XYZ file of C-alpha atoms in Angstrom:
704
model
C 0.000 0.000 0.000
C 1.193 3.568 -0.799
C 4.134 2.188 -2.789
C 5.044 5.617 -4.187
C 7.247 6.073 -1.098
C 9.225 2.955 -2.080
C 9.948 3.852 -5.714
C 13.714 3.270 -5.284
C 12.879 -0.355 -4.442
C 10.958 -0.990 -7.665
C 13.726 -3.371 -8.773
C 12.589 -5.710 -5.984
C 9.290 -6.214 -7.818
C 11.150 -6.997 -11.045
C 13.340 -9.507 -9.210
C 10.326 -11.196 -7.625
C 8.539 -11.501 -10.960
C 11.633 -12.863 -12.700
C 12.274 -15.394 -9.939
C 8.665 -16.505 -9.420
C 6.745 -15.973 -12.698
C 3.443 -17.221 -11.239
C 3.389 -14.668 -8.419
C 0.891 -11.800 -8.565
C 1.464 -8.566 -6.641
C -1.349 -6.167 -5.766
C 0.149 -2.697 -5.379
C -1.572 0.613 -4.559
C 0.357 3.721 -5.434
C -0.248 7.317 -6.418
C 2.393 6.941 -9.120
C 2.618 4.280 -11.810
C 5.540 1.882 -11.480
C 6.153 2.040 -15.241
C 6.997 -1.646 -15.541
C 6.223 -3.707 -18.631
C 4.389 -6.266 -16.481
C 2.182 -3.611 -14.885
C -1.589 -3.828 -15.370
C -3.110 -0.503 -14.294
C -6.525 -0.217 -12.666
C -7.175 3.498 -12.011
C -8.866 4.060 -8.665
C -11.249 6.998 -8.457
C -13.443 8.294 -5.677
C -16.649 6.668 -4.554
C -19.726 7.077 -6.745
C -21.257 10.544 -6.426
C -24.691 11.720 -7.597
C -24.506 13.273 -11.090
C -25.497 16.883 -11.734
C -28.717 15.772 -13.435
C -29.705 13.589 -10.487
C -33.143 11.993 -10.705
C -32.965 9.202 -8.121
C -32.315 8.950 -4.380
C -28.847 10.340 -3.437
C -28.618 7.740 -0.661
C -28.065 5.121 -3.382
C -24.557 6.505 -4.070
C -21.599 5.131 -2.129
C -20.030 8.545 -1.442
C -23.225 9.722 0.253
C -23.475 6.440 2.164
C -19.926 6.819 3.505
C -20.550 10.417 4.571
C -23.728 9.437 6.435
C -21.899 6.538 8.089
C -19.044 8.818 9.190
C -21.508 11.515 10.271
C -23.258 9.114 12.651
C -20.003 8.607 14.516
C -20.237 12.305 15.402
C -24.036 12.710 15.468
C -25.719 9.319 16.024
C -29.102 10.720 14.964
C -27.822 12.161 11.670
C -30.007 11.340 8.669
C -30.162 12.539 5.095
C -33.071 14.997 4.733
C -34.441 17.444 2.198
C -32.897 20.206 4.318
C -29.322 18.871 4.286
C -29.390 16.555 1.254
C -28.340 19.136 -1.338
C -25.337 20.211 0.758
C -24.230 16.600 1.340
C -24.468 15.868 -2.389
C -22.531 19.067 -3.178
C -19.819 18.059 -0.712
C -19.516 14.592 -2.260
C -19.058 16.161 -5.692
C -16.660 18.765 -4.349
C -14.250 16.150 -2.982
C -14.840 13.822 -5.962
C -16.004 11.047 -3.650
C -12.600 10.867 -1.909
C -13.182 8.594 1.121
C -10.625 10.263 3.382
C -11.951 13.743 2.540
C -15.528 12.634 3.255
C -14.579 11.179 6.633
C -12.593 14.284 7.586
C -15.451 16.561 6.491
C -18.021 14.551 8.463
C -15.997 15.153 11.619
C -16.958 18.839 11.513
C -20.653 18.101 12.037
C -19.937 18.564 15.739
C -19.602 22.300 15.003
C -21.451 23.130 11.787
C -24.147 21.862 9.398
C -23.292 20.321 6.001
C -23.924 23.573 4.098
C -21.340 25.415 6.186
C -18.868 22.553 5.815
C -19.211 22.903 2.035
C -18.527 26.638 2.293
C -15.407 26.067 4.386
C -14.060 23.298 2.134
C -14.431 25.610 -0.869
C -12.586 28.326 1.030
C -9.780 26.442 2.753
C -8.392 22.933 2.399
C -7.167 23.030 6.010
C -10.637 22.224 7.337
C -10.192 18.648 6.100
C -8.197 17.476 9.117
C -8.721 15.560 12.352
C -7.023 15.201 15.739
C -8.334 11.677 16.281
C -5.463 9.750 17.867
C -6.018 6.362 16.255
C -5.823 7.817 12.746
C -2.307 7.498 11.234
C -0.564 10.909 11.146
C -0.285 10.789 7.344
C -4.098 10.521 7.128
C -4.988 13.251 9.629
C -5.386 15.931 6.966
C -5.757 16.170 3.209
C -3.004 18.786 3.164
C -0.623 16.271 4.776
C -1.556 13.638 2.202
C -0.844 16.069 -0.621
C 2.380 17.356 0.964
C 3.787 13.841 1.153
C 3.286 13.377 -2.582
C 4.373 16.955 -3.348
C 7.805 16.309 -1.845
C 8.311 13.444 -4.289
C 7.953 15.743 -7.320
C 10.740 17.463 -9.229
C 10.992 21.256 -9.248
C 9.729 21.346 -12.842
C 6.715 19.197 -12.006
C 5.848 21.431 -9.067
C 6.097 24.508 -11.276
C 3.768 22.957 -13.853
C 1.190 22.011 -11.217
C 1.252 25.444 -9.612
C 0.491 27.000 -12.981
C -2.214 24.453 -13.843
C -4.072 25.642 -10.746
C -5.058 28.712 -12.774
C -7.437 26.587 -14.863
C -11.066 26.236 -13.819
C -12.692 22.963 -14.840
C -11.290 21.000 -17.767
C -8.701 22.162 -20.290
C -6.909 20.664 -23.278
C -3.250 19.835 -23.859
C -2.706 22.897 -26.036
C -3.924 25.261 -23.308
C -1.821 23.505 -20.663
C 1.278 23.753 -22.836
C 0.646 27.416 -23.693
C 0.162 28.467 -20.068
C 2.773 26.287 -18.325
C 5.307 25.494 -21.048
C 5.063 21.796 -20.163
C 5.579 19.176 -22.856
C 3.188 16.315 -23.559
C 5.496 13.757 -21.858
C 5.723 15.980 -18.773
C 1.929 16.259 -18.579
C 1.611 12.503 -19.086
C 3.986 11.936 -16.168
C 1.778 14.048 -13.902
C -1.195 11.945 -14.992
C 0.791 8.825 -14.055
C 1.507 10.404 -10.669
C -2.230 11.049 -10.093
C -1.919 14.836 -9.942
C -3.744 15.415 -13.227
C -6.846 13.513 -14.329
C -8.048 12.968 -17.899
C -11.596 12.658 -19.204
C -12.595 9.983 -21.755
C -12.483 12.703 -24.436
C -8.859 13.548 -23.604
C -9.413 16.775 -21.690
C -7.418 17.339 -18.516
C -8.432 18.605 -15.097
C -7.305 18.822 -11.491
C -9.598 17.315 -8.880
C -11.019 20.190 -6.850
C -9.005 19.381 -3.711
C -5.821 19.096 -5.780
C -6.638 22.422 -7.431
C -7.071 24.090 -4.041
C -3.765 22.669 -2.836
C -1.854 23.738 -5.943
C -3.601 27.136 -5.936
C -2.176 27.747 -2.463
C 1.228 26.763 -3.811
C 0.822 29.173 -6.736
C 0.002 32.053 -4.417
C 2.506 31.213 -1.697
C 5.499 29.610 -3.414
C 5.597 30.136 -7.171
C 7.320 33.513 -7.260
C 9.848 32.453 -4.635
C 10.628 29.234 -6.514
C 10.740 30.609 -10.072
C 10.852 34.411 -9.892
C 7.573 34.554 -11.854
C 4.493 36.242 -10.380
C 1.034 34.730 -10.179
C -0.158 37.630 -12.376
C 2.148 36.479 -15.185
C 0.510 33.040 -15.133
C -2.935 34.624 -15.131
C -1.923 36.826 -18.059
C -0.905 33.824 -20.153
C -4.166 32.048 -19.259
C -6.296 35.045 -20.209
C -4.291 35.679 -23.377
C -4.677 32.061 -24.501
C -8.458 32.109 -24.158
C -8.739 35.545 -25.729
C -6.792 34.282 -28.741
C -8.895 31.124 -28.854
C -12.110 33.169 -28.984
C -10.617 35.372 -31.689
C -9.792 32.268 -33.759
C -13.390 31.148 -33.393
C -14.864 34.349 -34.909
C -14.512 33.426 -38.615
C -15.635 29.869 -37.835
C -18.782 31.147 -36.136
C -19.631 33.253 -39.185
C -19.117 30.427 -41.658
C -19.441 26.709 -42.239
C -17.626 25.523 -39.099
C -20.109 26.855 -36.558
C -20.670 23.463 -34.928
C -16.943 22.982 -34.307
C -16.525 26.502 -32.931
C -19.536 26.257 -30.623
C -18.398 22.874 -29.308
C -14.973 24.319 -28.531
C -16.381 27.379 -26.774
C -18.850 25.247 -24.806
C -16.014 22.979 -23.647
C -13.940 25.989 -22.508
C -16.831 27.790 -20.807
C -15.459 27.962 -17.249
C -11.986 29.007 -18.343
C -13.392 31.653 -20.678
C -15.284 33.231 -17.782
C -12.152 33.096 -15.601
C -10.081 34.715 -18.357
C -12.749 37.391 -18.834
C -12.770 38.196 -15.105
C -9.009 38.662 -15.100
C -9.246 40.882 -18.188
C -11.844 43.001 -16.376
C -9.487 43.504 -13.441
C -6.677 44.497 -15.828
C -8.830 46.653 -18.178
C -7.416 44.447 -20.939
C -8.734 46.126 -24.092
C -7.038 43.640 -26.496
C -8.809 40.745 -24.762
C -12.214 42.403 -25.124
C -11.496 43.239 -28.757
C -10.811 39.553 -29.390
C -13.603 38.119 -27.247
C -16.590 40.484 -27.522
C -18.175 39.001 -30.656
C -17.509 35.275 -30.044
C -18.786 35.518 -26.477
C -22.007 37.187 -27.646
C -22.507 34.635 -30.424
C -21.991 31.681 -28.091
C -24.185 33.160 -25.362
C -26.958 33.940 -27.841
C -26.803 30.416 -29.280
C -26.315 28.368 -26.124
C -28.538 30.434 -23.827
C -25.888 31.867 -21.514
C -27.904 35.073 -21.107
C -27.523 36.014 -17.402
C -23.837 35.163 -17.076
C -22.938 36.857 -20.378
C -24.885 39.983 -19.430
C -23.066 40.023 -16.079
C -19.712 39.562 -17.830
C -20.387 42.481 -20.188
C -21.565 44.617 -17.256
C -18.321 43.987 -15.370
C -16.219 44.901 -18.414
C -18.308 47.979 -19.230
C -18.117 49.293 -15.667
C -14.367 48.668 -15.518
C -13.762 50.570 -18.765
C -16.041 53.429 -17.718
C -14.054 53.813 -14.500
C -10.729 53.582 -16.329
C -11.724 56.272 -18.844
C -12.319 58.876 -16.137
C -9.461 61.356 -16.410
C -8.003 59.738 -19.532
C -7.188 61.665 -22.731
C -10.087 62.615 -24.964
C -11.848 59.813 -26.788
C -10.290 60.854 -30.082
C -6.759 60.282 -28.762
C -5.030 56.991 -27.960
C -5.581 55.131 -25.671
C -8.962 56.799 -25.138
C -9.884 56.038 -28.756
C -9.418 52.279 -28.379
C -11.329 52.238 -25.105
C -14.225 54.244 -26.544
C -14.505 51.897 -29.512
C -14.471 48.701 -27.449
C -16.786 50.194 -24.819
C -19.348 50.981 -27.527
C -18.937 47.472 -28.925
C -19.455 45.836 -25.523
C -22.541 47.973 -24.885
C -23.986 46.941 -28.246
C -23.371 43.208 -27.868
C -24.899 43.311 -24.407
C -27.879 45.180 -25.866
C -28.546 42.216 -28.184
C -28.848 39.898 -25.181
C -31.127 42.112 -23.075
C -34.309 41.596 -25.177
C -33.931 37.829 -24.821
C -34.503 38.431 -21.102
C -37.298 40.953 -21.647
C -35.153 43.984 -20.705
C -35.887 46.325 -23.595
C -35.379 49.546 -21.658
C -31.854 48.510 -20.698
C -31.124 47.501 -24.298
C -32.248 50.910 -25.541
C -30.133 52.653 -22.912
C -27.070 50.660 -24.005
C -27.552 51.578 -27.663
C -27.967 55.249 -26.809
C -24.777 55.271 -24.738
C -22.857 53.436 -27.463
C -23.946 55.960 -30.094
C -22.967 58.866 -27.834
C -19.451 57.417 -27.435
C -19.090 56.794 -31.159
C -20.369 60.209 -32.223
C -17.505 61.869 -30.329
C -14.928 60.017 -32.438
C -13.506 61.024 -35.788
C -14.734 59.118 -38.825
C -12.717 55.944 -39.340
C -13.700 52.502 -40.660
C -13.832 51.216 -37.071
C -16.003 54.123 -35.951
C -18.327 53.681 -38.921
C -18.720 49.963 -38.255
C -19.422 50.685 -34.585
C -22.067 53.236 -35.592
C -23.706 50.756 -37.964
C -23.749 48.024 -35.330
C -25.221 50.287 -32.637
C -27.816 51.783 -35.019
C -28.821 48.336 -36.221
C -29.375 46.940 -32.720
C -31.145 50.145 -31.726
C -33.446 49.599 -34.702
C -34.182 46.064 -33.513
C -35.022 47.343 -30.032
C -37.276 50.041 -31.510
C -39.076 47.334 -33.489
C -39.621 45.339 -30.295
C -41.029 48.517 -28.729
C -43.404 48.825 -31.730
C -41.701 52.036 -32.932
C -41.290 50.614 -36.416
C -41.016 53.830 -38.454
C -38.064 54.912 -36.310
C -36.714 51.366 -36.502
C -36.723 51.423 -40.305
C -34.845 54.740 -40.323
C -32.133 53.416 -37.990
C -31.846 50.096 -39.802
C -31.652 51.704 -43.240
C -28.810 53.939 -42.031
C -26.961 50.901 -40.672
C -27.562 48.959 -43.867
C -26.050 51.733 -45.975
C -22.793 51.550 -43.975
C -22.647 47.755 -44.044
C -23.346 47.405 -47.774
C -19.870 46.305 -48.772
C -17.872 43.091 -49.193
C -16.137 43.343 -45.800
C -19.381 43.371 -43.795
C -21.528 40.812 -45.628
C -22.330 38.855 -42.473
C -23.639 41.949 -40.717
C -25.464 43.077 -43.863
C -27.504 39.889 -43.509
C -28.458 41.021 -40.000
C -29.566 44.418 -41.284
C -31.709 42.777 -43.973
C -33.337 40.442 -41.437
C -34.147 43.239 -38.996
C -35.428 45.532 -41.751
C -37.743 42.707 -42.762
C -39.130 42.506 -39.228
C -39.774 46.250 -39.070
C -41.447 46.651 -42.472
C -43.519 43.523 -41.837
C -44.951 45.185 -38.736
C -45.810 48.178 -40.917
C -47.789 45.953 -43.289
C -45.300 46.067 -46.170
C -45.398 42.312 -46.735
C -43.712 42.117 -50.151
C -40.889 44.340 -48.962
C -40.474 42.198 -45.838
C -40.228 39.062 -47.954
C -37.543 40.650 -50.120
C -35.468 41.525 -47.041
C -35.838 38.041 -45.537
C -34.880 36.442 -48.850
C -31.843 38.721 -49.149
C -30.707 37.815 -45.625
C -31.123 34.089 -46.290
C -29.157 34.331 -49.547
C -26.296 36.290 -47.966
C -25.918 33.790 -45.141
C -26.276 30.803 -47.461
C -23.359 32.124 -49.515
C -21.252 32.581 -46.368
C -22.155 29.187 -44.919
C -23.837 30.876 -41.930
C -26.684 28.506 -41.103
C -27.800 29.721 -37.678
C -29.028 33.151 -38.730
C -30.175 31.836 -42.079
C -32.608 29.782 -39.972
C -33.988 32.996 -38.467
C -34.630 34.338 -41.974
C -36.286 31.071 -43.040
C -38.459 31.165 -39.925
C -39.702 34.621 -40.867
C -40.395 33.486 -44.424
C -42.450 30.669 -42.895
C -44.393 33.262 -40.898
C -45.156 35.247 -44.065
C -46.244 32.063 -45.854
C -48.553 31.165 -42.977
C -50.094 34.642 -42.983
C -50.684 34.273 -46.720
C -52.411 30.934 -46.134
C -49.635 28.886 -47.767
C -49.220 26.332 -44.988
C -47.319 23.891 -47.211
C -44.545 26.428 -47.801
C -44.527 27.376 -44.124
C -44.118 23.740 -43.091
C -41.326 23.235 -45.627
C -39.333 26.191 -44.296
C -39.793 25.107 -40.683
C -38.816 21.494 -41.299
C -35.446 22.673 -42.610
C -35.069 25.117 -39.723
C -35.862 22.456 -37.122
C -33.288 20.051 -38.566
C -30.574 22.708 -38.774
C -31.179 23.914 -35.219
C -30.633 20.388 -33.935
C -27.533 19.942 -36.072
C -26.010 23.195 -34.789
C -26.869 22.543 -31.152
C -28.593 25.945 -31.231
C -30.873 25.685 -28.211
C -32.010 29.307 -28.380
C -32.873 29.071 -32.064
C -34.568 25.732 -31.437
C -36.917 27.352 -28.925
C -38.036 29.802 -31.649
C -38.398 26.981 -34.197
C -40.588 24.954 -31.840
C -42.860 27.958 -31.269
C -43.136 28.580 -35.038
C -44.016 24.914 -35.558
C -46.757 25.357 -32.970
C -48.127 28.351 -34.894
C -48.210 26.359 -38.125
C -49.821 23.303 -36.527
C -52.513 25.549 -35.044
C -53.153 27.137 -38.453
C -53.515 23.619 -39.882
C -56.159 22.814 -37.262
C -53.886 20.368 -35.432
C -54.576 21.551 -31.891
C -52.952 18.636 -30.061
C -49.844 18.917 -32.241
C -49.682 22.659 -31.628
C -49.967 22.107 -27.873
C -47.037 19.663 -27.986
C -44.827 22.084 -29.936
C -45.724 25.033 -27.702
C -45.169 23.042 -24.509
C -41.746 21.838 -25.644
C -40.818 25.385 -26.696
C -42.021 26.782 -23.381
C -40.019 24.292 -21.327
C -36.863 25.097 -23.271
C -37.533 28.848 -23.066
C -37.979 28.628 -19.293
C -34.710 26.741 -18.972
C -32.881 29.316 -21.112
C -34.660 32.391 -19.764
C -35.751 33.271 -23.317
C -38.423 35.898 -22.643
C -39.428 36.233 -26.309
C -40.377 32.594 -26.743
C -41.863 32.274 -23.271
C -44.312 35.055 -24.084
C -45.162 33.632 -27.513
C -45.830 30.152 -26.134
C -48.218 31.461 -23.482
C -50.094 33.173 -26.314
C -50.026 30.023 -28.444
C -51.227 27.750 -25.651
C -54.019 30.234 -25.009
C -55.101 29.938 -28.652
C -55.070 26.134 -28.377
C -57.163 26.154 -25.205
C -59.582 28.642 -26.804
C -60.026 26.371 -29.828
C -60.689 23.440 -27.496
C -63.280 25.347 -25.456
C -61.166 25.383 -22.277
C -62.101 28.981 -21.426
C -60.469 29.257 -17.983
C -57.225 27.698 -19.197
C -57.183 29.975 -22.243
C -57.738 33.101 -20.171
C -54.931 32.134 -17.773
C -52.528 31.661 -20.675
C -53.478 34.969 -22.336
C -53.218 36.767 -19.002
C -49.731 35.294 -18.463
C -48.719 36.495 -21.937
C -50.086 39.958 -21.173
C -48.138 40.192 -17.899
C -44.886 39.222 -19.602
C -45.482 41.692 -22.431
C -46.312 44.464 -19.963
C -43.190 43.699 -17.948
C -41.043 43.940 -21.083
C -43.014 46.898 -22.500
C -43.829 45.077 -25.752
C -47.119 46.697 -26.838
C -47.726 44.494 -29.889
C -47.692 41.391 -27.724
C -49.898 43.125 -25.153
C -52.439 43.729 -27.921
C -52.384 40.091 -29.029
C -52.932 38.902 -25.460
C -55.861 41.303 -25.051
C -57.412 39.998 -28.276
C -57.154 36.485 -26.885
C -58.852 37.498 -23.650
C -61.559 39.250 -25.680
C -62.205 36.038 -27.629
C -62.546 34.114 -24.363
C -65.003 36.685 -23.019
C -67.104 36.556 -26.202
C -67.165 32.759 -26.105
C -68.611 32.954 -22.595
C -71.153 35.636 -23.511
C -69.333 38.367 -21.585
C -69.659 41.094 -24.225
C -69.013 44.024 -21.893
C -65.777 42.394 -20.715
C -64.791 41.770 -24.336
C -65.380 45.445 -25.133
C -63.084 46.412 -22.250
C -60.252 44.279 -23.619
C -60.805 45.508 -27.185
C -60.844 49.142 -26.153
C -57.518 48.756 -24.350
C -56.085 46.916 -27.352
C -57.267 49.587 -29.778
C -55.836 52.325 -27.576
C -52.468 50.550 -27.568
C -52.458 50.379 -31.375
C -52.678 54.166 -31.560
C -49.400 54.272 -29.639
C -47.668 51.644 -31.771
C -48.782 53.212 -35.070
C -48.915 49.743 -36.642
C -51.542 49.508 -39.386
C -51.524 45.669 -39.521
C -52.063 45.495 -35.781
C -54.900 48.036 -35.874
C -56.580 46.094 -38.664
C -56.322 42.891 -36.650
C -57.996 44.564 -33.670
C -60.711 45.977 -35.941
C -61.450 42.466 -37.201
C -62.106 41.340 -33.623
C -64.256 44.435 -33.045
C -66.249 43.574 -36.178
C -66.750 39.977 -35.012
C -68.200 41.172 -31.714
C -70.319 43.842 -33.407
C -71.932 41.531 -35.972
C -72.982 39.126 -33.227
C -74.427 41.830 -30.992
C -76.753 44.027 -33.036
C -74.145 46.213 -34.768
C -74.052 44.559 -38.238
C -73.631 47.807 -40.173
C -70.645 48.848 -38.062
C -69.181 45.359 -38.445
C -69.578 45.431 -42.233
C -67.921 48.877 -42.465
C -64.874 47.648 -40.549
C -64.639 44.419 -42.530
C -64.732 46.292 -45.841
C -61.934 48.541 -44.630
C -59.827 45.455 -43.844
C -60.503 43.990 -47.300
C -59.385 47.210 -48.988
C -56.363 48.102 -46.851
C -52.940 47.153 -48.337
C -51.390 46.616 -44.888
C -53.789 43.795 -43.992
C -52.340 40.288 -44.187
C -53.793 38.086 -46.939
C -55.213 35.612 -44.442
C -56.915 38.392 -42.480
C -58.448 39.794 -45.667
C -59.671 36.321 -46.589
C -61.300 35.941 -43.169
C -62.925 39.381 -43.496
C -64.267 38.519 -46.965
C -65.758 35.254 -45.716
C -67.457 37.006 -42.818
C -68.887 39.664 -45.147
C -70.268 36.956 -47.433
C -71.985 35.222 -44.518
C -73.468 38.534 -43.379
C -74.779 39.258 -46.890
C -76.331 35.793 -47.077
C -78.118 36.456 -43.784
C -79.663 39.648 -45.193
C -77.358 42.334 -43.829
C -77.216 45.369 -46.134
C -73.554 46.074 -46.843
C -72.470 49.739 -46.968
C -70.658 51.256 -49.927
C -66.864 50.811 -49.904
C -64.787 53.591 -48.372
C -63.451 56.196 -50.755
C -59.841 55.221 -49.999
C -58.317 52.910 -47.412
C -55.545 55.371 -46.552
C -53.628 55.518 -43.259
C -55.499 58.745 -42.503
C -58.859 57.045 -43.014
C -57.810 54.123 -40.797
C -56.724 56.523 -38.055
C -60.038 58.363 -38.342
C -61.994 55.106 -37.956
C -60.001 54.105 -34.868
C -60.353 57.568 -33.325
C -64.090 57.488 -33.975
C -64.481 54.121 -32.258
C -62.517 55.279 -29.239
C -64.452 58.552 -29.016
C -67.858 56.852 -29.150
C -69.356 54.586 -26.525
C -69.274 51.724 -29.004
C -66.584 49.956 -26.986
C -67.591 51.340 -23.610
């Protein structure tokens, strides 16, 4: 047992084997013997509950050992819902190490499991005991590690101290770049049980080993080598900044899957590198990392942590710029440019979480910084990026005329060969804005242009967004076959890319199409799956849309109470995010529920609020949709002439979707068949006439 202390006597084993070939020796050691006759059985910790635990934690041997050891200190100790999570966390923290679990359990005489976890994370020294019948070499984890540490060479110690800078797993290339160690040297440390390797070939230090070596990095590294801890941190941060920079062209082209897999694998080290860059105001790191971090966060759903990371960097740069030279002079110029870029990328993430006001504030601040700079290609690109995202936010706030102006200005700057990827973004967002204004053909042209640009570049993720919008236009036009075709391709690509955020949108779109096809149970399945994923990701957009969709399903099935709850939930989310278009849609749903239950006065209340909101959004398509609901209520409740007038306006107005016009025509035909005298068509279905109709309805008691 513990043969690593007898390494000089390894020849004895060779002699025994040569002299008695049938003999078998069972040897435990922290370091491989490196003999040809050696058969290695790696020993790991006891079984610990996985992160995605679904069964009883008491079934795992690490938990069982802790409970057994705990009862030696507290005979009545049992695993409960109150302490279970902390016990499981502790077992994971020490990787199921039996000695560590027994030493940790000894502290139950003074503190609960949760506090033991906190102390273990803070200081390895807590894992010790004064029990007299425990061998001295097993009375603390630090002693165990120190015994093995003394057996290492100076070079091996230096490598391990530097590896302590890594958080989680890392690959050979990163280890070599940060520590200077060769592959054989790293392999030796694996043989000596200081480094562990995953089945995929990634390396890591067990958490207790990392704590021990971290203390050595802080306390001994500079004395032993003359190199500071900060120098090691700088190499670590520089490596991951360069890695992210290398990923940028891959993310914008055909190798997105590879790039996203690499970034996902390096997640914990990327955050650690970012934090160090924040402390150092490391502008080159942010220049390299700003785009790839946004892209990965937006694809993989890392919204809160990415927003927090950008906030830390933004605040650090703001503080650093106080008292610096003017923005137009170096280094103020570089800081102003990257600050505006960070603000803009963060602004893209805010709407995913329903924080439109913060997104708008970011864009405004970014534009202010950029407008103080002289005109350069970098400044112009920054302006285009900030204007484009500001346009997207304005669209979400239903200020689509202003959105089109901002987006068109951005598009003009980006319309060149060096910015094709971003030109696709401008086309997509312009399509969204003009679609809300009822310019359907123009919207389709923008979506098609975006899809073609990204197809040529090999950018499949955002091409999927364009295809999803083309599916929406097809559905509105009543072409459900085309809509389904677009969405089938989108769904397959989202899965292929591992794009969980995009998949949540695709699932919601599939729900919309299934509902339009009359497949209520299918729609409910799509919406429910989308909602679960959106909740997990914190994707506010999709969460709101799925509440609305599930409300429509329940309404179609006659489940009035369930429908009203879903529409009310959608309304609350839209109100919280200040998204008036979605507030209107939720109110229309609640109006439909009220009508179905014969509550006409309540329906009028919802419709009046919806109509009032449309006057603030200035969206003709949205106003026409509300007027259709008003007409439906009116024709059923002794206002057939008013209903017919509104329906004829919808049929004539160019901003009305084809499907809505078809529904209005069908309703008019049924009214005519029932003997209702239809009024003469309006002189002209102009925006002014539409506004006059809406104002008239709001001024009268028609919806009171």
